[in-house]
XYZ file of C-alpha atoms in Angstrom:
769
model
C 0.002 0.080 0.027
C 2.955 2.343 0.763
C 3.969 1.852 -2.817
C 0.591 2.737 -4.148
C 0.316 5.849 -2.234
C 3.780 6.797 -3.304
C 2.877 6.450 -6.813
C -0.236 8.369 -6.632
C 1.506 11.180 -4.756
C 4.202 11.174 -7.455
C 1.772 11.307 -10.442
C 0.000 14.293 -8.888
C 3.063 16.150 -8.146
C 4.807 15.497 -11.759
C 1.699 16.091 -13.843
C -0.635 18.182 -12.036
C 1.116 20.555 -9.700
C 4.501 22.275 -11.166
C 4.771 24.226 -8.097
C 4.969 21.025 -5.881
C 7.599 19.775 -8.386
C 9.843 22.551 -7.628
C 9.404 22.148 -3.912
C 10.003 18.523 -3.808
C 12.954 18.825 -6.099
C 11.897 16.468 -8.811
C 13.536 18.587 -11.363
C 15.215 22.104 -11.352
C 17.315 23.555 -13.961
C 21.120 24.029 -13.395
C 23.656 25.682 -15.655
C 26.114 23.596 -17.391
C 28.771 24.166 -20.204
C 28.464 22.099 -23.305
C 31.180 20.963 -25.641
C 30.797 24.405 -27.498
C 31.354 26.424 -24.732
C 27.817 27.499 -24.371
C 26.155 27.708 -20.968
C 22.848 25.565 -21.044
C 20.091 24.943 -18.573
C 20.617 21.257 -17.616
C 17.761 19.462 -15.635
C 18.558 18.347 -11.979
C 16.380 15.684 -10.124
C 15.267 15.240 -6.679
C 14.981 12.252 -4.469
C 12.021 10.409 -5.846
C 12.615 10.615 -9.532
C 16.208 10.737 -9.582
C 17.129 7.974 -6.990
C 14.101 6.197 -5.626
C 12.331 5.398 -8.922
C 15.250 3.761 -10.726
C 16.561 1.922 -7.586
C 13.240 0.500 -6.596
C 12.314 -0.412 -10.086
C 15.697 -2.310 -10.455
C 15.251 -4.124 -7.222
C 11.456 -5.253 -8.147
C 12.614 -6.768 -11.444
C 12.484 -9.709 -13.545
C 13.605 -12.304 -10.666
C 10.671 -11.312 -8.609
C 8.209 -12.584 -11.185
C 10.246 -15.583 -12.406
C 11.994 -16.865 -9.256
C 9.947 -15.915 -6.288
C 7.438 -18.579 -6.687
C 10.213 -21.154 -7.301
C 11.850 -20.103 -3.956
C 8.609 -20.288 -1.882
C 7.728 -23.813 -3.596
C 11.155 -25.221 -2.612
C 11.916 -23.555 0.845
C 8.452 -22.923 2.272
C 7.548 -19.658 3.923
C 9.871 -19.713 6.943
C 13.124 -20.393 5.055
C 12.026 -17.971 2.318
C 11.675 -15.197 4.714
C 15.055 -15.956 6.096
C 16.663 -15.858 2.696
C 14.856 -12.409 2.086
C 16.177 -11.131 5.379
C 19.648 -12.244 5.002
C 19.841 -10.823 1.164
C 18.156 -7.461 2.276
C 20.432 -7.080 5.232
C 23.610 -7.135 3.032
C 21.950 -4.628 0.673
C 20.688 -2.338 3.436
C 24.124 -2.232 5.202
C 25.613 -1.440 1.668
C 22.974 1.181 1.298
C 23.891 2.813 4.583
C 27.632 2.707 3.855
C 27.037 4.374 0.538
C 24.785 6.882 2.189
C 27.498 7.586 4.826
C 30.067 8.414 2.215
C 27.688 10.418 0.132
C 26.672 12.774 3.090
C 30.341 13.325 3.707
C 31.034 14.790 0.219
C 29.469 16.557 -2.812
C 29.021 13.506 -4.999
C 29.707 14.375 -8.688
C 29.226 12.384 -11.931
C 29.895 8.690 -11.590
C 28.081 7.579 -8.635
C 29.608 4.587 -7.159
C 32.887 5.062 -8.981
C 33.103 8.668 -7.853
C 32.601 7.765 -4.201
C 35.241 5.053 -4.123
C 37.782 7.047 -6.070
C 37.567 10.049 -3.587
C 37.540 7.565 -0.800
C 39.988 4.879 -1.602
C 42.011 6.682 -4.364
C 41.811 7.030 -8.098
C 43.555 3.833 -8.921
C 41.155 1.573 -6.924
C 38.216 3.675 -8.076
C 39.369 3.060 -11.755
C 39.915 -0.722 -11.006
C 36.143 -0.936 -9.920
C 34.835 1.874 -12.161
C 35.983 0.451 -15.622
C 34.453 -3.184 -14.752
C 31.369 -1.279 -13.483
C 30.948 0.438 -16.774
C 31.303 -2.726 -18.762
C 28.836 -4.506 -16.498
C 26.327 -1.700 -16.793
C 26.656 -1.880 -20.640
C 26.195 -5.545 -20.768
C 23.314 -5.231 -18.432
C 21.465 -3.246 -21.093
C 22.012 -6.155 -23.307
C 20.872 -8.637 -20.703
C 17.661 -6.859 -19.940
C 16.896 -6.360 -23.649
C 17.224 -10.033 -24.400
C 14.982 -10.855 -21.226
C 12.394 -8.453 -22.599
C 12.573 -9.967 -26.183
C 12.121 -13.455 -25.014
C 9.177 -12.603 -22.987
C 7.528 -10.556 -25.767
C 7.652 -13.502 -28.068
C 4.690 -15.073 -26.156
C 2.808 -12.502 -28.160
C 3.923 -14.353 -31.477
C 0.793 -15.659 -33.092
C 0.703 -19.385 -33.280
C -0.746 -19.238 -36.895
C 2.415 -17.704 -37.899
C 4.437 -20.830 -37.036
C 7.564 -21.024 -34.795
C 9.285 -17.569 -34.519
C 12.697 -17.428 -36.474
C 15.803 -18.090 -34.477
C 17.006 -14.608 -35.196
C 13.900 -12.945 -33.794
C 15.117 -12.670 -30.254
C 18.319 -10.807 -31.237
C 16.392 -8.661 -33.564
C 13.770 -7.463 -30.814
C 16.726 -7.052 -28.348
C 18.604 -4.812 -30.851
C 15.516 -2.718 -31.594
C 14.893 -2.353 -27.859
C 18.540 -1.269 -27.312
C 18.420 1.345 -30.112
C 15.033 2.776 -28.683
C 16.093 3.077 -25.024
C 19.504 4.420 -26.198
C 17.828 7.195 -28.256
C 15.171 8.170 -25.536
C 18.163 8.247 -22.842
C 20.631 10.034 -25.055
C 17.984 12.749 -25.959
C 16.913 13.463 -22.339
C 17.465 11.838 -19.055
C 14.309 13.531 -17.705
C 12.237 12.122 -20.400
C 13.872 8.576 -19.707
C 13.112 8.883 -15.920
C 9.625 10.176 -16.326
C 8.952 7.157 -18.482
C 9.784 5.158 -15.464
C 6.582 6.514 -13.569
C 3.979 4.757 -15.700
C 6.356 1.636 -15.562
C 6.161 1.887 -11.701
C 2.444 2.125 -11.984
C 2.395 -1.106 -13.915
C 4.607 -2.911 -11.372
C 2.402 -1.629 -8.542
C -0.709 -2.775 -10.142
C 0.692 -6.223 -10.846
C 1.584 -6.502 -7.030
C -1.886 -5.108 -6.144
C -3.412 -7.712 -8.515
C -1.469 -10.492 -6.603
C -2.560 -9.383 -3.215
C -6.243 -9.000 -4.103
C -6.214 -12.345 -5.988
C -4.885 -14.189 -3.068
C -7.492 -12.548 -0.693
C -10.560 -13.194 -3.050
C -9.465 -16.746 -4.467
C -9.257 -18.493 -0.917
C -6.434 -18.983 1.524
C -4.778 -21.757 3.375
C -2.113 -22.380 5.911
C 1.324 -21.639 4.581
C 3.806 -24.477 3.973
C 6.489 -24.052 6.483
C 8.995 -26.996 5.880
C 11.440 -27.039 3.036
C 10.812 -29.522 0.279
C 13.477 -28.860 -2.319
C 11.112 -30.042 -4.856
C 12.991 -28.681 -8.120
C 16.128 -27.590 -6.213
C 17.869 -30.579 -4.524
C 21.116 -28.672 -4.387
C 19.821 -27.006 -1.026
C 19.366 -23.859 0.771
C 22.491 -21.903 -0.197
C 21.970 -22.750 -3.846
C 18.453 -21.287 -3.615
C 19.905 -18.199 -1.931
C 22.414 -17.713 -4.555
C 19.800 -17.769 -7.415
C 17.594 -15.456 -5.460
C 20.239 -12.858 -4.348
C 20.444 -10.943 -7.656
C 16.820 -9.994 -6.951
C 17.825 -7.523 -4.286
C 20.884 -6.049 -6.153
C 20.419 -2.934 -8.369
C 19.682 -0.544 -5.529
C 22.781 1.557 -6.658
C 21.046 2.576 -10.004
C 19.949 5.856 -8.408
C 23.392 6.487 -7.070
C 24.517 6.182 -10.578
C 22.692 9.445 -11.527
C 24.570 11.322 -8.744
C 25.728 13.946 -11.377
C 22.200 14.769 -12.412
C 20.912 15.285 -8.892
C 20.125 18.671 -7.447
C 21.342 17.764 -4.022
C 23.223 14.323 -4.163
C 24.362 14.253 -0.511
C 20.629 14.569 0.544
C 18.967 12.706 -2.351
C 21.197 9.640 -2.500
C 20.874 8.356 1.218
C 17.077 9.124 1.352
C 16.319 7.661 -2.016
C 18.634 4.641 -1.711
C 17.550 3.547 1.649
C 13.937 4.182 0.936
C 14.267 2.100 -2.210
C 16.046 -0.782 -0.195
C 13.334 -0.735 2.555
C 10.480 -0.626 0.063
C 12.057 -3.540 -1.832
C 12.412 -5.523 1.502
C 8.676 -4.864 2.506
C 7.617 -6.174 -0.927
C 9.750 -9.160 -0.662
C 8.570 -9.986 2.685
C 4.954 -9.598 1.642
C 5.162 -11.479 -1.698
C 6.091 -14.934 -0.262
C 3.526 -14.649 2.538
C 0.713 -14.209 -0.017
C 2.112 -16.910 -2.475
C 2.210 -19.230 0.236
C -1.190 -18.854 1.690
C -3.202 -18.738 -1.737
C -5.329 -21.885 -2.689
C -5.059 -20.875 -6.370
C -1.725 -22.762 -6.806
C 0.029 -25.422 -4.814
C 3.629 -25.879 -4.017
C 4.511 -28.017 -7.015
C 3.109 -25.084 -9.360
C 4.900 -22.466 -7.618
C 8.184 -24.520 -7.767
C 7.951 -25.279 -11.623
C 5.927 -22.630 -13.486
C 7.568 -19.291 -12.345
C 5.782 -16.344 -13.893
C 2.757 -18.283 -14.902
C 2.045 -19.173 -11.433
C 1.389 -15.496 -10.871
C -1.145 -15.355 -13.862
C -3.067 -18.018 -12.048
C -3.426 -16.094 -8.787
C -3.686 -12.431 -9.839
C -7.061 -10.918 -10.596
C -7.026 -9.889 -14.474
C -4.912 -12.920 -15.395
C -1.672 -12.385 -17.268
C -2.263 -8.890 -18.575
C -1.290 -7.185 -15.403
C 1.453 -9.570 -14.490
C 3.254 -9.288 -17.974
C 2.791 -5.614 -18.108
C 4.380 -5.268 -14.649
C 7.205 -7.842 -15.659
C 7.900 -6.100 -19.116
C 7.939 -2.748 -17.321
C 10.310 -3.910 -14.821
C 12.845 -5.288 -17.456
C 12.413 -2.099 -19.452
C 12.960 -0.037 -16.350
C 16.300 -1.858 -15.485
C 17.403 -1.380 -18.969
C 16.761 2.297 -18.756
C 18.618 2.330 -15.436
C 21.686 0.840 -16.890
C 21.600 2.922 -20.192
C 21.307 6.202 -17.898
C 24.033 5.134 -15.282
C 26.625 3.476 -17.559
C 27.462 6.451 -19.605
C 27.808 8.604 -16.585
C 30.327 6.192 -15.230
C 32.159 6.624 -18.581
C 31.865 10.420 -18.345
C 33.470 10.371 -14.944
C 36.155 7.990 -16.096
C 36.840 10.302 -18.894
C 36.947 13.526 -16.653
C 39.519 11.783 -14.534
C 41.739 10.668 -17.341
C 40.849 6.919 -17.528
C 38.976 7.243 -20.819
C 39.407 9.499 -23.732
C 38.526 13.042 -23.027
C 35.856 13.534 -25.688
C 33.718 11.057 -23.822
C 32.914 13.560 -21.207
C 31.437 16.118 -23.650
C 27.919 17.197 -22.998
C 25.010 17.913 -25.397
C 23.203 21.292 -25.363
C 20.865 19.825 -22.887
C 23.649 18.644 -20.530
C 23.584 15.058 -21.457
C 26.781 12.896 -21.925
C 25.480 12.135 -25.471
C 28.850 10.686 -26.983
C 29.192 8.342 -23.878
C 25.642 7.367 -24.359
C 25.906 6.558 -28.076
C 29.078 4.527 -27.420
C 27.500 2.663 -24.534
C 24.507 1.678 -26.842
C 26.851 0.601 -29.599
C 28.629 -1.656 -27.178
C 25.447 -3.134 -25.968
C 24.229 -3.505 -29.482
C 27.306 -5.326 -30.492
C 26.975 -7.792 -27.460
C 23.715 -8.875 -29.166
C 25.871 -10.633 -31.587
C 26.996 -13.081 -28.823
C 23.543 -14.542 -29.039
C 23.347 -15.910 -25.434
C 24.804 -13.982 -22.627
C 23.967 -16.418 -19.807
C 27.386 -17.651 -19.939
C 28.815 -14.404 -18.677
C 25.694 -13.558 -16.538
C 27.270 -14.658 -13.222
C 30.489 -12.833 -13.907
C 28.607 -9.715 -14.249
C 26.685 -10.256 -10.964
C 29.920 -11.018 -9.184
C 31.515 -7.913 -10.472
C 28.594 -5.791 -9.281
C 29.051 -7.523 -5.847
C 32.783 -6.378 -5.787
C 31.365 -2.964 -5.843
C 29.385 -3.808 -2.717
C 32.444 -5.041 -0.988
C 34.441 -2.079 -1.730
C 31.615 0.526 -0.773
C 31.267 -1.133 2.617
C 35.206 -1.355 2.950
C 35.285 2.473 2.158
C 32.969 3.266 4.862
C 34.527 1.000 7.347
C 38.016 2.487 6.524
C 36.817 6.019 6.727
C 35.378 5.288 10.227
C 38.292 3.371 11.495
C 40.919 5.988 10.251
C 38.870 8.775 11.728
C 40.034 11.662 9.500
C 38.781 15.097 10.895
C 37.262 15.738 7.386
C 35.109 12.535 7.679
C 31.913 13.969 9.155
C 28.878 12.150 7.677
C 25.370 12.851 8.748
C 24.587 9.318 8.770
C 26.972 7.507 11.126
C 27.488 3.800 10.526
C 29.720 1.913 12.963
C 32.765 0.494 11.224
C 31.990 -3.168 12.144
C 28.437 -2.847 10.529
C 30.153 -1.699 7.272
C 32.671 -4.616 7.664
C 29.825 -7.179 8.158
C 28.345 -5.914 4.893
C 31.558 -6.390 3.019
C 32.186 -9.859 4.265
C 28.546 -10.773 3.415
C 28.875 -9.487 -0.162
C 32.137 -11.375 -0.338
C 30.422 -14.525 0.923
C 27.805 -14.298 -1.692
C 30.282 -13.855 -4.397
C 31.899 -17.111 -3.632
C 28.485 -18.775 -3.131
C 27.305 -17.674 -6.687
C 30.368 -18.848 -8.582
C 33.897 -19.368 -6.909
C 35.586 -19.263 -10.322
C 33.671 -15.900 -11.320
C 34.667 -14.449 -8.102
C 38.329 -15.296 -8.695
C 38.258 -14.040 -12.183
C 36.554 -10.808 -11.168
C 39.071 -10.196 -8.412
C 42.024 -10.872 -10.774
C 40.704 -8.448 -13.378
C 40.361 -5.780 -10.872
C 43.777 -6.464 -9.329
C 45.264 -6.254 -12.813
C 43.611 -2.920 -13.526
C 44.584 -1.584 -10.322
C 48.276 -2.565 -10.862
C 48.124 -1.024 -14.377
C 46.705 2.275 -13.020
C 49.354 2.429 -10.103
C 51.941 2.228 -13.044
C 50.424 5.068 -14.902
C 50.996 7.261 -11.843
C 47.687 9.191 -12.302
C 47.513 12.691 -11.111
C 44.561 13.057 -8.793
C 42.854 16.389 -7.860
C 41.617 15.375 -4.387
C 42.627 14.029 -1.215
C 41.564 10.317 -0.083
C 41.497 8.044 2.928
C 44.709 6.405 2.048
C 46.827 9.090 3.789
C 44.688 8.570 6.921
C 45.082 4.716 6.743
C 48.878 5.186 6.452
C 49.099 7.595 9.271
C 47.006 5.389 11.450
C 49.153 2.270 10.563
C 52.315 4.453 11.207
C 51.052 5.657 14.706
C 49.984 2.141 15.629
C 53.516 0.767 14.634
C 55.364 3.651 16.467
C 53.259 2.908 19.736
C 54.217 -0.795 19.460
C 57.845 0.241 18.762
C 58.085 2.441 21.634
C 57.190 -0.422 23.900
C 59.678 -2.631 22.292
C 63.171 -2.839 23.964
C 65.897 -2.158 21.355
C 68.339 -4.909 20.886
C 71.445 -5.333 18.738
C 69.716 -8.009 16.942
C 67.288 -5.431 15.463
C 69.727 -2.596 14.991
C 69.897 -1.058 11.407
C 71.207 2.266 10.269
C 68.570 5.249 10.378
C 70.727 7.747 8.515
C 70.808 11.376 8.194
C 72.579 12.370 5.032
C 74.075 16.004 5.089
C 74.551 17.354 1.676
C 75.079 20.830 0.152
C 73.825 19.833 -3.411
C 71.968 16.621 -3.723
C 72.371 16.550 -7.558
C 76.230 16.440 -7.130
C 76.106 14.266 -4.157
C 73.763 11.841 -5.152
C 76.246 9.010 -4.663
C 76.254 9.628 -1.064
C 72.390 9.029 -0.819
C 72.915 6.104 -3.094
C 75.377 4.473 -0.347
C 72.803 5.378 2.374
C 70.261 3.701 0.380
C 72.682 0.586 0.018
C 73.108 0.485 3.893
C 69.305 0.971 4.390
C 68.140 -2.030 2.310
C 64.678 -0.630 2.154
C 64.207 -0.991 5.810
C 65.801 1.843 7.801
C 65.090 5.602 7.411
C 67.220 7.744 5.167
C 66.791 11.534 5.720
C 68.545 13.817 3.242
C 69.320 17.344 4.873
C 70.641 20.541 3.590
C 71.480 23.070 5.870
C 71.267 26.785 4.881
C 73.425 28.937 6.910
C 71.908 32.216 8.263
C 68.940 33.495 9.900
C 65.166 33.411 8.619
C 64.799 37.220 8.619
C 67.693 37.638 6.709
C 67.371 34.939 3.935
C 64.829 34.892 1.138
C 64.434 31.015 0.911
C 61.398 28.920 0.231
C 62.147 25.809 2.340
C 59.145 23.901 0.797
C 60.127 24.594 -2.627
C 63.920 23.631 -1.952
C 62.639 20.411 -0.360
C 60.592 19.582 -3.350
C 63.459 20.122 -5.618
C 65.427 17.711 -3.654
C 62.624 15.237 -3.727
C 62.491 15.527 -7.630
C 66.157 15.005 -7.925
C 66.077 11.820 -5.825
C 63.012 10.617 -7.782
C 64.914 11.005 -11.091
C 67.804 9.138 -9.889
C 65.627 6.309 -8.415
C 66.848 7.131 -4.819
C 64.793 7.064 -1.779
C 65.135 9.568 1.144
C 62.955 11.970 3.185
C 64.053 15.366 2.304
C 64.266 18.394 4.306
C 66.004 21.909 4.392
C 66.970 23.674 7.684
C 67.992 27.111 8.312
C 70.800 27.308 11.092
C 73.396 30.105 12.270
C 76.164 27.779 11.093
C 76.750 24.326 9.941
C 77.984 22.808 13.122
C 75.048 24.045 15.311
C 72.664 23.024 12.634
C 73.964 19.461 12.309
C 74.031 19.057 15.978
C 70.395 20.425 16.437
C 69.239 18.193 13.497
C 70.700 15.102 14.923
C 69.265 15.427 18.281
C 65.831 16.360 17.203
C 65.478 13.884 14.235
C 63.216 10.914 14.806
C 60.110 9.672 16.601
C 59.567 6.696 19.027
C 61.784 3.972 18.074
C 62.892 5.540 14.773
C 65.383 7.945 15.972
C 68.327 8.632 13.681
C 71.409 6.757 14.765
C 73.932 7.524 11.996
C 75.151 10.712 10.490
C 76.512 10.519 6.994
C 78.848 13.465 5.396
C 80.341 13.692 2.006
C 83.752 14.886 1.276
C 84.063 18.506 1.437
C 86.051 20.951 -0.898
C 87.611 22.740 2.036
C 89.641 21.440 5.030
C 87.760 23.628 7.353
C 84.533 21.816 6.578
C 86.177 18.509 7.314
C 87.366 19.770 10.632
C 83.686 20.863 11.415
C 82.407 17.331 10.480
C 85.126 15.942 12.885
C 83.817 18.301 15.564
C 80.229 17.118 14.938
C 81.462 13.557 15.252
C 83.170 14.254 18.557
C 80.126 15.902 20.052
C 77.347 13.526 18.542
C 79.415 10.363 19.805
C 78.430 11.288 23.374
C 74.668 10.615 22.681
C 75.443 7.261 20.874
C 75.097 8.253 17.310
C 77.574 6.887 14.593
C 79.262 8.995 11.970
C 80.284 8.276 8.395
C 82.605 10.491 6.396
C 82.678 9.502 2.814
C 85.085 10.134 0.130
C 83.436 8.557 -2.903
C 84.904 7.969 -6.398
C 82.737 6.371 -9.179
C 80.984 4.336 -6.496
C 78.192 3.155 -8.957
C 80.755 2.087 -11.655
C 79.635 -1.240 -13.008
C 82.190 -4.018 -12.374
C 81.923 -7.858 -12.299
C 84.505 -8.483 -9.579
C 84.088 -5.709 -7.065
C 86.036 -5.783 -3.834
C 85.332 -4.195 -0.407
C 88.412 -3.808 1.824
C 87.952 -3.300 5.440
C 90.898 -2.371 7.674
C 90.505 -3.737 11.108
C 92.477 -2.009 13.874
C 90.666 -2.913 17.070
C 91.577 -0.142 19.062
C 88.537 2.169 18.627
C 85.805 -0.577 18.635
C 84.733 0.364 14.993
C 85.291 -3.129 13.518
C 81.848 -4.462 13.956
C 79.879 -1.614 12.375
C 82.613 -1.730 9.588
C 81.805 -5.337 8.948
C 78.088 -4.722 9.162
C 78.133 -1.927 6.620
C 80.302 -4.137 4.172
C 77.693 -6.909 4.612
C 74.810 -4.534 4.035
C 76.596 -3.066 0.887
C 76.865 -6.658 -0.456
C 73.250 -7.251 -0.229
C 72.686 -4.930 -3.032
C 72.184 -6.290 -6.509
C 75.011 -4.400 -7.953
C 77.313 -5.557 -5.203
C 76.172 -9.146 -4.524
C 79.117 -10.791 -5.972
C 81.533 -8.291 -4.337
C 84.431 -9.943 -2.180
C 84.708 -8.589 1.464
C 88.361 -8.755 2.614
C 89.317 -8.053 6.177
C 92.763 -6.475 6.477
C 94.915 -6.081 9.727
C 98.408 -4.739 10.305
C 100.662 -6.300 13.173
C 104.137 -5.714 14.380
C 105.193 -9.378 15.074
C 104.657 -12.923 13.681
C 103.147 -13.922 17.039
C 100.693 -11.055 16.757
C 99.882 -12.107 13.143
C 99.050 -15.802 14.069
C 96.791 -14.631 16.827
C 94.991 -11.927 14.647
C 94.382 -14.428 11.842
C 92.788 -16.879 14.323
C 90.802 -14.069 15.805
C 89.470 -12.823 12.432
C 88.698 -16.269 11.232
C 86.686 -16.877 14.387
C 84.874 -13.611 13.842
C 83.955 -14.561 10.265
C 82.677 -17.805 11.311
C 80.619 -16.604 14.143
C 79.088 -13.866 12.118
C 78.319 -16.126 9.216
C 79.535 -13.231 6.777
C 81.375 -14.465 3.746
C 84.708 -12.840 4.006
C 88.401 -13.483 3.631
C 91.113 -12.297 6.190
C 94.516 -10.995 5.516
C 97.037 -9.894 8.249
C 100.003 -7.932 7.042
C 103.275 -8.046 9.056
C 104.463 -4.431 8.821
C 107.966 -4.337 7.487
C 110.513 -2.001 9.150
C 110.504 1.587 7.805
C 107.194 1.142 6.027
C 104.377 3.364 7.221
C 100.929 2.005 7.640
C 99.592 4.438 5.219
C 101.845 3.062 2.439
C 100.801 -0.536 3.326
C 96.983 0.372 3.010
C 97.446 2.303 -0.142
C 99.359 -0.595 -1.931
C 96.823 -3.296 -0.689
C 93.753 -1.372 -1.464
C 94.648 0.429 -4.445
C 92.360 -1.596 -6.686
C 89.455 -1.856 -4.150
C 86.051 -0.575 -5.224
C 85.286 0.386 -1.551
C 87.571 0.922 1.423
C 86.027 1.045 4.895
C 88.269 2.483 7.876
C 87.600 3.540 11.451
C 87.921 6.895 12.759
C 89.420 7.953 15.985
C 88.048 11.156 18.101
C 91.116 13.333 18.206
C 91.846 15.965 20.814
C 90.583 19.498 19.972
C 94.021 20.870 19.256
C 94.891 17.838 17.004
C 91.701 18.277 14.754
C 93.345 20.112 11.979
C 96.391 17.642 11.781
C 94.167 14.641 11.618
C 92.024 16.170 8.936
C 95.296 16.823 7.016
C 96.055 12.981 7.449
C 92.655 11.860 6.203
C 92.921 14.021 3.083
C 96.435 12.748 2.281
C 95.629 9.072 3.373
C 92.561 8.880 0.981
C 93.986 10.656 -1.971
C 95.336 7.749 -3.728
C 92.444 5.234 -3.075
C 89.124 4.677 -4.627
C 86.011 5.293 -2.586
C 86.524 5.435 1.163
C 84.086 5.477 3.941
C 85.737 6.473 7.573
C 83.429 4.932 10.297
C 82.929 5.919 13.877
C 81.119 3.505 15.915
C 79.420 5.268 18.920
C 76.289 2.899 19.103
C 75.168 1.703 22.340
C 75.713 -1.860 20.984
C 79.160 -0.993 19.744
C 81.168 -4.414 19.841
C 78.105 -6.592 19.412
C 76.496 -5.461 16.107
C 77.583 -8.526 14.170
């Protein structure tokens, strides 16, 4: 009765009271710019015509007439109501999730695609939106085939059997007609659904009156599975598509006057109306004496004709109207998804052009052409389940979007309809369960297609024009991990370098960042810092722009690092402040890395920083790099082990981390040591071999007995002249000896290849390997 009252009210409003039409928002005129640059008045629709009508007519569709009797005849009344409640619960939850998202944003063209893309990101939106468009296009062909087949009952028997091509011909004619009507005017197509709704409502009224006037009996309660021996879940899977289609109105989002208001009201009202009808129909079918259980289980829509007053006229009129309305819904929403995909760069731009009346005409013609070409397939039953499953993935993602938005709790997420995250998650799991229930293979194929599309769109590096929930997800995960890490006791077993790389010009010192990345192994944190000496009130510097330039350089060289620009009175003060402040929770920096300066004064400053920073257990690396990225087959890493400064374990660990990189995987690690006597030599060889065995690092050991009148510098230069990388320890000199030590480092490294000087100040010094 609610539906009948609604119909009467709408007819009055639409056709007899223009003033009420404006007040209720059924259609208003909004300005749009067409492809000729002209401003046109495009119709905008309200809740009833724009959302409720297409949604409820897609719900009350073909399956209600063909399969409801079959369900009741096999399951009995009680289990049929259970099926209806489970199915409607999933769609109602999905409707709530969609409504929550819709009330949090101004939903534009594209409906479900728009909401997912603006919630979970353009890539995932495209991965769902492209299959969604194709499904809606194929749905036009499905519904046209269904209508064509049912119309053949009017074929006169005296003409003989209908030609085999007649179904395809009728389907093609139906597609052409509805495409022309929809392309001409969405307003006309939507208004045509009002008499269709009247026909559906009259067929339901005829059923209810027929039951009440033709006698009643006690309903059959126990399931019999007369014509469905496969069981309860098989019947549920056959019935479930009957409750889908409630998103047809969401697909009209770009044509709505107030989507944030109309989508939740129209969608939820359509779902509830469908649920009310679906609870009433099995009750009336089960208590009528006009047909028995066997007839219901075997004769489909014909059973309705035996019950309804007026016979088949009202039944077939309602059924044909429901099929036609579903086809209209698909031909209206499909092109708008394509229009949105075009606007976001996922389809050719010309497909988003509008006609003078604000219709996506080109997208509509293309959609109609694709639907028409699908007629040539002859029978689409083979792919029908794949289409249904792809639609269900949409429900999974809509619920997942709402759940994630609620869990992340972004301050911008303020829907007027608040749905608990676990409710949306239940809807997502329920839709996923039904996907597997319908066809496990189709489910896997659908997921595979969408994953491939997602990966492809990720590789295209699409430029988005809005924020989405992913940043909030990453932030929540990072916060969760940091809180856990904060409680975790740091141990030498878990130590890895978190490095601050100090650079004056990241373009020229990219090799420094490369080495930091090698040590990092995509697990630690690399921060690339530039210090600008001076004061903010004296400098004209755009810190954000400088940081963005550094990021751009790293990206072009395929390097990873968090770039930042800092202003400080001088280099030493800035480096010390940055080193102390950098990091959070258990992710504090533990290693400072410097490049080789052009002036000795800068090297002395780096040694001063090393001396100070060692007191707070931070390591220092001073690197003199020469062609470090040169490609060679037999690379060698030389490590000079002294043992006096406790640097050896960090040096060996860094050599091991370097060799874990693809370009260095075949490099030899050679541990050198210099002794003064043969007895020392034997003891040192034994000690190094034990170290290599205990650390399980593939390395060689070489202990050199220093000849008389030969300096350590000469021995190292001769031994490591051909090494690709030399790693040596650093001592902390007295302040008055800083300049002399800097001179020695400059002279020492002059004739070698790449050299990294290491100062191990870690709390785990001596136990890192």
